[in-house]
PDB file of C-alpha atoms in Angstrom:
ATOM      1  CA  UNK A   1     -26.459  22.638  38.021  1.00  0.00           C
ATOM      2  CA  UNK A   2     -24.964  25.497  39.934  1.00  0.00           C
ATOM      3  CA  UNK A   3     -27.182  28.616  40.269  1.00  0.00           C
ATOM      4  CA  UNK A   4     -26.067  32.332  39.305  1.00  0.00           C
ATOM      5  CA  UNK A   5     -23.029  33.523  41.240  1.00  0.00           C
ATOM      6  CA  UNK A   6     -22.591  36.562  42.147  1.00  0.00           C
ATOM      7  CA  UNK A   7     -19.905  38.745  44.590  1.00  0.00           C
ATOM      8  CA  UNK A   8     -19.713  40.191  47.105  1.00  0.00           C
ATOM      9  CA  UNK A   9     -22.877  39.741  48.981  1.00  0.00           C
ATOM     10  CA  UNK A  10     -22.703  43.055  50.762  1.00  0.00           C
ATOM     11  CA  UNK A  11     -20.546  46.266  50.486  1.00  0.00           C
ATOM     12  CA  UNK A  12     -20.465  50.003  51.978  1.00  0.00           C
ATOM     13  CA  UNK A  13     -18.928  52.316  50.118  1.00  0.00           C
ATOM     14  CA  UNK A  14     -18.917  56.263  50.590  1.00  0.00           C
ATOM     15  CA  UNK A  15     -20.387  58.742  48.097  1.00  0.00           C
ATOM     16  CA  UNK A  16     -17.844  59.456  44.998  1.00  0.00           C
ATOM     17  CA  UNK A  17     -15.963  56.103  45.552  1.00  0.00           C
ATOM     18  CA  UNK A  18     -15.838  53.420  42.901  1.00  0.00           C
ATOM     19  CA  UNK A  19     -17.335  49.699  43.104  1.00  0.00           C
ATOM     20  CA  UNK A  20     -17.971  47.132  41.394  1.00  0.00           C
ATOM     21  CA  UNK A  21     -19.684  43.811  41.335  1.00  0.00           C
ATOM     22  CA  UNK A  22     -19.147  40.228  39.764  1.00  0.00           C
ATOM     23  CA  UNK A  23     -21.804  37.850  38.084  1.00  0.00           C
ATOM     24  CA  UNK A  24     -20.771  34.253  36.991  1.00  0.00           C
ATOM     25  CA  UNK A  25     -24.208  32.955  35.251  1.00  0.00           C
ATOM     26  CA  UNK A  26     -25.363  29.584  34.551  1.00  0.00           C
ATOM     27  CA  UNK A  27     -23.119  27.448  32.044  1.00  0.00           C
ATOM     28  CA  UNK A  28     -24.160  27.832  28.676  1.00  0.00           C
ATOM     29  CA  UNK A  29     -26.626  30.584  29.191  1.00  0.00           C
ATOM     30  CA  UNK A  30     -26.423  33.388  26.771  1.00  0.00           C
ATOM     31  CA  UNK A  31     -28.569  36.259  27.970  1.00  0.00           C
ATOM     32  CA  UNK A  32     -27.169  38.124  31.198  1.00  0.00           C
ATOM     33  CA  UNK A  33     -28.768  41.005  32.338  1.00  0.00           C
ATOM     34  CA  UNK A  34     -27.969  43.686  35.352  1.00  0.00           C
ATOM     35  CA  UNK A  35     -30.893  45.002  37.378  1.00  0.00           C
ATOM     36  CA  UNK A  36     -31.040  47.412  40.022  1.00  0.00           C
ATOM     37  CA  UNK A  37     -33.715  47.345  42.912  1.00  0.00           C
ATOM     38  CA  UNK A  38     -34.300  49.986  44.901  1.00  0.00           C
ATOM     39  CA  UNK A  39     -36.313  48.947  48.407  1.00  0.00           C
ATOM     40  CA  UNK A  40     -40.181  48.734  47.613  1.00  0.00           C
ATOM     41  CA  UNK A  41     -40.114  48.601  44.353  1.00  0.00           C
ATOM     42  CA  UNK A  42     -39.484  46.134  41.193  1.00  0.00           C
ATOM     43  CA  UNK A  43     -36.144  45.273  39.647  1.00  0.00           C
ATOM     44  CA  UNK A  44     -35.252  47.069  36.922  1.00  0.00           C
ATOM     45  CA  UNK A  45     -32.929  46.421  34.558  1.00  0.00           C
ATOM     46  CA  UNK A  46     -29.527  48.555  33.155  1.00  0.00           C
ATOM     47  CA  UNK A  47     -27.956  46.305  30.846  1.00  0.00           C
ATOM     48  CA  UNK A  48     -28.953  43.059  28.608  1.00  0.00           C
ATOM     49  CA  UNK A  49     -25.608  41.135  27.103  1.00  0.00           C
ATOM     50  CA  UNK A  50     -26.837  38.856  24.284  1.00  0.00           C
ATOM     51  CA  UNK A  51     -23.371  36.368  24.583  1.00  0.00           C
ATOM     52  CA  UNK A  52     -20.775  39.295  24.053  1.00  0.00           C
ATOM     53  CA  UNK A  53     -23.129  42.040  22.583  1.00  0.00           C
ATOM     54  CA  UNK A  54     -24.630  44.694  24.196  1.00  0.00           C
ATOM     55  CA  UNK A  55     -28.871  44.039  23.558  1.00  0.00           C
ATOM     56  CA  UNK A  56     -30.082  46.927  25.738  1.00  0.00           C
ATOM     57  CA  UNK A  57     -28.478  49.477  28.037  1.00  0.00           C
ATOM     58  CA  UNK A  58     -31.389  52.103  27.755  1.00  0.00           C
ATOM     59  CA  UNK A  59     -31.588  52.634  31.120  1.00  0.00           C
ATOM     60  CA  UNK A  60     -27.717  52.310  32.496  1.00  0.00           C
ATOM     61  CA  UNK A  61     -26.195  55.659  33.874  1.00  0.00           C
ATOM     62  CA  UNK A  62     -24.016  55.902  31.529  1.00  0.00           C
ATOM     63  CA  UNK A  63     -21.713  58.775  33.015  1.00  0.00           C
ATOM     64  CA  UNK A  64     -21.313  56.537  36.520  1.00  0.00           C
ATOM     65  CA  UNK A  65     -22.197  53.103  34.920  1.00  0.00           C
ATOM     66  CA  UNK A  66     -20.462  50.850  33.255  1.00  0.00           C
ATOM     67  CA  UNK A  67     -20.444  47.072  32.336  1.00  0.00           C
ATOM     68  CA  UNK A  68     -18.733  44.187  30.499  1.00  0.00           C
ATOM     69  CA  UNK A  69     -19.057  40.645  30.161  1.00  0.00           C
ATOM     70  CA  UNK A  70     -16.480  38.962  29.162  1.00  0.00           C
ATOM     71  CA  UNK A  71     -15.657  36.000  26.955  1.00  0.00           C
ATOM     72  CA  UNK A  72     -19.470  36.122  26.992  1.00  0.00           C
ATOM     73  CA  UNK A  73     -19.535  34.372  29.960  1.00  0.00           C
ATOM     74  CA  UNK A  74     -18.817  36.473  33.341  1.00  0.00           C
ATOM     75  CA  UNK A  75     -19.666  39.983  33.718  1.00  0.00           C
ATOM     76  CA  UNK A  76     -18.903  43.146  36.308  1.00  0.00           C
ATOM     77  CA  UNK A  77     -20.666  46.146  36.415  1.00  0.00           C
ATOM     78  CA  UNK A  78     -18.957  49.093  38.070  1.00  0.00           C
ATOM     79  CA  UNK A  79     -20.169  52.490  39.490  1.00  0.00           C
ATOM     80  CA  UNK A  80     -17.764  55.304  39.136  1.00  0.00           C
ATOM     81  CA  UNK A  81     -18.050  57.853  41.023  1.00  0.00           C
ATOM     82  CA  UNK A  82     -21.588  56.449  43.462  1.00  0.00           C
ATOM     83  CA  UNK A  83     -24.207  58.711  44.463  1.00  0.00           C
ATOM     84  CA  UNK A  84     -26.181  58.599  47.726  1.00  0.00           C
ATOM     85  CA  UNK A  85     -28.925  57.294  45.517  1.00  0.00           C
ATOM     86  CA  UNK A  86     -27.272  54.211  43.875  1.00  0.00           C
ATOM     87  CA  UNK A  87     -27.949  52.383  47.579  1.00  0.00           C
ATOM     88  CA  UNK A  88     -29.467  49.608  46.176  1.00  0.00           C
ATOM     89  CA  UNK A  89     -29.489  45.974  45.626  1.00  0.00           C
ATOM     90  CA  UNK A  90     -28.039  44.583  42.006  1.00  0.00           C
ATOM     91  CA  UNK A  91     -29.207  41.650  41.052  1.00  0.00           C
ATOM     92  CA  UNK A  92     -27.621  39.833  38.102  1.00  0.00           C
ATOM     93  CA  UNK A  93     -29.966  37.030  35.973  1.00  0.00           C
ATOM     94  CA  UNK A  94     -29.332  34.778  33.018  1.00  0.00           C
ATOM     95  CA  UNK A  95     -31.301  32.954  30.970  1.00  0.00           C
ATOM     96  CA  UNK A  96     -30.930  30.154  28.373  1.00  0.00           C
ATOM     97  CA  UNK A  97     -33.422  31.405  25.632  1.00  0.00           C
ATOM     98  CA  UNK A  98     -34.758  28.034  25.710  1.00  0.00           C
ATOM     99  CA  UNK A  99     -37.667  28.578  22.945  1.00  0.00           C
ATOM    100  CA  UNK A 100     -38.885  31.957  23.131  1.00  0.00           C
ATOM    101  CA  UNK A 101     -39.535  32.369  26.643  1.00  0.00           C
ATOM    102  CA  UNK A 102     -36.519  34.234  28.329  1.00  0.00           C
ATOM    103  CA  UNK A 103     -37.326  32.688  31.980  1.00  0.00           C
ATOM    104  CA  UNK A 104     -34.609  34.155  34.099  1.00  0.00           C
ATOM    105  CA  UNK A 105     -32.460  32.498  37.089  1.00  0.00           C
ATOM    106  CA  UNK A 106     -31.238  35.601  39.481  1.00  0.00           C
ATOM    107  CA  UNK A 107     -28.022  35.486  41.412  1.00  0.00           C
ATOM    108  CA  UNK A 108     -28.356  36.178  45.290  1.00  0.00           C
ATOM    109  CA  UNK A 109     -27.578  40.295  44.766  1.00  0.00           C
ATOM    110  CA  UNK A 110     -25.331  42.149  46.214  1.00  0.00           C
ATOM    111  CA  UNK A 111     -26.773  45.200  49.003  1.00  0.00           C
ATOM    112  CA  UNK A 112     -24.736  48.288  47.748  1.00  0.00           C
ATOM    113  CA  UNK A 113     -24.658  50.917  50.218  1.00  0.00           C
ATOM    114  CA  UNK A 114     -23.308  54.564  49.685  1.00  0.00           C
ATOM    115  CA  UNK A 115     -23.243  56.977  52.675  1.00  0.00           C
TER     116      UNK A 115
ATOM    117  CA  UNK B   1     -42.016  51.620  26.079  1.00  0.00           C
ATOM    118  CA  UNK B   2     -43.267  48.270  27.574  1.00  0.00           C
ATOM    119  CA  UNK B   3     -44.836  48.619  30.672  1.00  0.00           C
ATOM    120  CA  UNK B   4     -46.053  46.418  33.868  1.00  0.00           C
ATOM    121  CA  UNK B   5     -48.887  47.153  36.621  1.00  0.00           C
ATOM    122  CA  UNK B   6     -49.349  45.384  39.422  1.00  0.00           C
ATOM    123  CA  UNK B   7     -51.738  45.769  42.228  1.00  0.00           C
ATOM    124  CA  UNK B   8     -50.785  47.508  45.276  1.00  0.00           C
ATOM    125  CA  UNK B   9     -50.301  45.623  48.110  1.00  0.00           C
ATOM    126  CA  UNK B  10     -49.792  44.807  50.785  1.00  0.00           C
ATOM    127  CA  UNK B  11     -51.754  41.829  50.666  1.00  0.00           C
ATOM    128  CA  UNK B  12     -53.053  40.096  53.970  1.00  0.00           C
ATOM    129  CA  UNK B  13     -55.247  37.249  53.991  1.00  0.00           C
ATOM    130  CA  UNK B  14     -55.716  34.084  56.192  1.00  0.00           C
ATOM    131  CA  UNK B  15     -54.857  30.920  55.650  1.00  0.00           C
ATOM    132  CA  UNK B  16     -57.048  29.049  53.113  1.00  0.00           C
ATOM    133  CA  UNK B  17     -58.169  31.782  51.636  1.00  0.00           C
ATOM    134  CA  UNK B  18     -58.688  32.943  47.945  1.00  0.00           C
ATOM    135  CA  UNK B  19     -55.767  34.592  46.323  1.00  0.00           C
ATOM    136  CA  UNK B  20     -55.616  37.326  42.990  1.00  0.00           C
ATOM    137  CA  UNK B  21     -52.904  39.489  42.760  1.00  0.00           C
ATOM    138  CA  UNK B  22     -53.754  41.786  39.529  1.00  0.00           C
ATOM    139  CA  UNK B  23     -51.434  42.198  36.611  1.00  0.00           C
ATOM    140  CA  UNK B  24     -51.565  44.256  33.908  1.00  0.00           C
ATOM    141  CA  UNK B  25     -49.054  45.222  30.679  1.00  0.00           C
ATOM    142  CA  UNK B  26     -48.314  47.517  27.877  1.00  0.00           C
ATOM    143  CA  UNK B  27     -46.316  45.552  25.507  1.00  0.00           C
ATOM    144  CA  UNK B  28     -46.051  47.261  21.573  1.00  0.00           C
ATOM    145  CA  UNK B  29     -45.482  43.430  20.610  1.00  0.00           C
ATOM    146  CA  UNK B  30     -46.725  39.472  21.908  1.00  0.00           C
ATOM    147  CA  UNK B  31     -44.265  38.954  25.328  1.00  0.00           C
ATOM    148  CA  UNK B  32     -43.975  36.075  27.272  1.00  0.00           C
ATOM    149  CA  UNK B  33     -45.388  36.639  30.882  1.00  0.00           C
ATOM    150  CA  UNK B  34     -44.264  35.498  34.083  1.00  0.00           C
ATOM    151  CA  UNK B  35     -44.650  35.541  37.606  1.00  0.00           C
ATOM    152  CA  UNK B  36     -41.468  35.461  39.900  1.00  0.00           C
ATOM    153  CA  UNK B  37     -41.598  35.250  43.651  1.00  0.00           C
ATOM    154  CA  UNK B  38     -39.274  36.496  46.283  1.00  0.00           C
ATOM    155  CA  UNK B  39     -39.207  34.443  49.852  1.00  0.00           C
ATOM    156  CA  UNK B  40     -38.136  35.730  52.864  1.00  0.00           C
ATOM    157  CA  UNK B  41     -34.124  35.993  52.892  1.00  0.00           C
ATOM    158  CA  UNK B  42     -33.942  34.315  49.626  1.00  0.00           C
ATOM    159  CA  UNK B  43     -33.402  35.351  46.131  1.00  0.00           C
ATOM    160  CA  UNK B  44     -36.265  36.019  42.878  1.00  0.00           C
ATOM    161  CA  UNK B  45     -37.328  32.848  41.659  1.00  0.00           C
ATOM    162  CA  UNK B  46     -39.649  31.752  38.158  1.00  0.00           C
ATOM    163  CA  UNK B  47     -42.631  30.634  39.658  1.00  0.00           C
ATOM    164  CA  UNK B  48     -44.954  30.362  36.470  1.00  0.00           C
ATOM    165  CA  UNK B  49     -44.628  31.417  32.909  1.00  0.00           C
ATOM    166  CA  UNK B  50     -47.029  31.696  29.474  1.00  0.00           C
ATOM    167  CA  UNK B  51     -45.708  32.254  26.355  1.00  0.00           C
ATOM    168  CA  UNK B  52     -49.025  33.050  23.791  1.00  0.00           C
ATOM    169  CA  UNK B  53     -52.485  33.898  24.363  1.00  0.00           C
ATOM    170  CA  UNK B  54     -54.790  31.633  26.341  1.00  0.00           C
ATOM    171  CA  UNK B  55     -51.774  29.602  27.860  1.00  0.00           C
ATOM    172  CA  UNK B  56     -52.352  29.044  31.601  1.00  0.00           C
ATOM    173  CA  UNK B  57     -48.845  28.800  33.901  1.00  0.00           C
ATOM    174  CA  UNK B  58     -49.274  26.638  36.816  1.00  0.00           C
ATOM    175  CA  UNK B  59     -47.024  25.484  39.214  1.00  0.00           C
ATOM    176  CA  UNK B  60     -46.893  25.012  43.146  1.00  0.00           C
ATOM    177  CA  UNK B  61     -50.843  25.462  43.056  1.00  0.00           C
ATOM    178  CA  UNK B  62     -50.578  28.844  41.420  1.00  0.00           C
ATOM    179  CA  UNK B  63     -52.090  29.778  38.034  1.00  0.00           C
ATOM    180  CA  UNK B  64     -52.159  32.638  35.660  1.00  0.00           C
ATOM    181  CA  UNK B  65     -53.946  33.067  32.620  1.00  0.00           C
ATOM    182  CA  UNK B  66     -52.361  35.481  29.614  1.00  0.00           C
ATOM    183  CA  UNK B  67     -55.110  37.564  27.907  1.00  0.00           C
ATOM    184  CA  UNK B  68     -54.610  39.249  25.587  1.00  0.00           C
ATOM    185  CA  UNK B  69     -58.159  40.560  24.808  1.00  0.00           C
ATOM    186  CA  UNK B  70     -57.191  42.814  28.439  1.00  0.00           C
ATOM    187  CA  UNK B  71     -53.502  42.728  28.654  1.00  0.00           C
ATOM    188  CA  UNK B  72     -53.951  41.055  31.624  1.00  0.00           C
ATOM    189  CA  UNK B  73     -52.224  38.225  33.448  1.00  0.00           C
ATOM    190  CA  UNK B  74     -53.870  37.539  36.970  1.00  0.00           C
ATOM    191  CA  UNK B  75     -52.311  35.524  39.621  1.00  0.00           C
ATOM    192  CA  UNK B  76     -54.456  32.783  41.417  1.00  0.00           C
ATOM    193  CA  UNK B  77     -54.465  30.425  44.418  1.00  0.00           C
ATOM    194  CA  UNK B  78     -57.048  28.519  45.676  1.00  0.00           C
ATOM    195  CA  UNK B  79     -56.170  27.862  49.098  1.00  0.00           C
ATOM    196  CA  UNK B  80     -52.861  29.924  50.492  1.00  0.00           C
ATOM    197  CA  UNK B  81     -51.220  28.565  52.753  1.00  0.00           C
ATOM    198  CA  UNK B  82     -48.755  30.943  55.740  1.00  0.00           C
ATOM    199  CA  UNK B  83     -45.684  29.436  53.346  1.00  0.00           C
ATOM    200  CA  UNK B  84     -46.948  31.680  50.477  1.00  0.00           C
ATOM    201  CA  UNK B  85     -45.953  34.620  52.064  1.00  0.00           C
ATOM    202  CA  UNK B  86     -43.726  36.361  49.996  1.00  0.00           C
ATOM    203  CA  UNK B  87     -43.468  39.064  47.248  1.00  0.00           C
ATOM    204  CA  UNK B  88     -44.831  38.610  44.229  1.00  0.00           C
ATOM    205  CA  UNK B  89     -43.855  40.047  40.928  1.00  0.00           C
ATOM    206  CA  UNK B  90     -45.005  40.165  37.535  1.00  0.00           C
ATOM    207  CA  UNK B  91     -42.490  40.231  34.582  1.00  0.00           C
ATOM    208  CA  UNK B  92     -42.939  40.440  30.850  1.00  0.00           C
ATOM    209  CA  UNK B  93     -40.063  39.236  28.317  1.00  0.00           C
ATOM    210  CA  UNK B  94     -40.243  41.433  24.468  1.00  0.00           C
ATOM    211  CA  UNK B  95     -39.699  37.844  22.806  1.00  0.00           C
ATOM    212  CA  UNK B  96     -39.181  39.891  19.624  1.00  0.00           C
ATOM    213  CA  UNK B  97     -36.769  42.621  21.003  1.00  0.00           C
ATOM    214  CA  UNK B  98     -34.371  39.536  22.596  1.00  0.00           C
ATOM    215  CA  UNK B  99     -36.056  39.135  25.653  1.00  0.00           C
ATOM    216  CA  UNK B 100     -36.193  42.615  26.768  1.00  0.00           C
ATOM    217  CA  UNK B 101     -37.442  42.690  30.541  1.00  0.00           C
ATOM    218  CA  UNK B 102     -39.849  44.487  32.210  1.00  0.00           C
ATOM    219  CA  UNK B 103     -40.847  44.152  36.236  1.00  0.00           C
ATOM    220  CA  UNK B 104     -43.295  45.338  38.271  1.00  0.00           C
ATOM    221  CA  UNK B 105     -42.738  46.659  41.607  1.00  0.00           C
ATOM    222  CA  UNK B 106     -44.127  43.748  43.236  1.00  0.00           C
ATOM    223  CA  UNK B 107     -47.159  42.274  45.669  1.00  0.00           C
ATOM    224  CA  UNK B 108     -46.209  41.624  49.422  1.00  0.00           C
ATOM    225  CA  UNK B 109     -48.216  38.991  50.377  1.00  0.00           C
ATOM    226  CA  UNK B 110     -48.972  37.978  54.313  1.00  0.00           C
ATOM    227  CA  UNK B 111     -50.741  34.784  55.112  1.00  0.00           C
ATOM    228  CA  UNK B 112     -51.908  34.322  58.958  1.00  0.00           C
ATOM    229  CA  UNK B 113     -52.798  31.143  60.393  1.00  0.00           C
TER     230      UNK B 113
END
């Protein structure tokens, strides 16, 4: 079974320019979530997709952030215009709600960088 | 909101020694718990998981307990080996609020030989 996909790996951008990432989860899985994680500390998420719907985007940015997923299968989330302190990683996770326990798989991330 | 504490780290021990790595949670209903780890150069992983009270996750040697008398949900090892070293992190899913996830900021752990 092929693991969480997600691109690019790595990417510098400058402060006010636009970005934006790719997640391909695991087949069939119907919870994919966002997270970002800032060095030292834990992931945290920005955005829960329940198949299409949006489950919780509490803590997304919403004036810079935004995300889709489409089909209920792939999603991007994009960062319009970035900030210094958006240099993060962003991790994207799915999980197949197998009983009631949520275990997530997490893609590889992708290292943003804004200077 | 739901919440997640862990213990600060680091965390250096030698090899063979005893391991806990403290977790604690604020939850407003009955989560599932987990620990994930995160090896060097590679990406979060599910190391254990308990769904209800009193279950105990085990796996690679590991264990955790989920109390819910203390909101608690310790990590153990018996015997680490230099392999373990890694960061840790404890996780809670809102089962009832459709898995709604909750980190904390993670354990590094250093095992010498």
């Amino acid at each position: 079974e092929a693991g969480v996909a997600q691109s690019p790996r790595y990417k510098i951008i400058e402060k006010r320019q636009s970005v934006a990432f790719w997640c391909n989860p695991i087949s069939g899985h119907a919870t994919l979530y966002w997270y970002q994680q800032i060095l030292g500390q834990g992931p945290k998420l920005l955005i829960q997709f329940q198949n299409n719907g949006v489950v919780d985007d509490s803590q997304l940015p919403k004036d810079r952030f935004s995300a889709e997923r489409l089909k209920g299968v792939d999603s991007t989330l994009k960062i319009q215009p970035a900030k210094l302190e958006d240099s993060a990683v962003y991790l994207c996770a799915s999980s197949p709600n197998r009983g009631s326990s949520y275990e997530q798989y997490f893609g590889p991330g992708t290292r943003l960088t804004v200077t | 909101g739901d919440s997640v504490t862990q213990m600060e780290g680091p965390v250096t021990l030698s090899e063979e020694a005893f391991l806990t790595i403290n977790c604690t949670y604020t939850a407003t209903g009955y989560p599932s718990l987990f620990w994930y780890v995160q090896y060097p150069g590679e990406g979060l992983q599910l190391l254990l998981k308990a769904t209800k009270a009193d279950d105990k996750g085990s796996n690679k040697g590991f264990e955790a307990t989920y109390r819910k008398e203390t909101t608690s949900f310790h990590l153990e090892k018996g015997s680490v080996q230099v392999s373990d070293s890694a960061v840790y992190f404890c996780a809670l899913s809102d089962t009832p609020n459709a898995g709604k996830s909750t980190f904390g900021d993670g354990t590094t752990l250093t095992v010498k030989p």
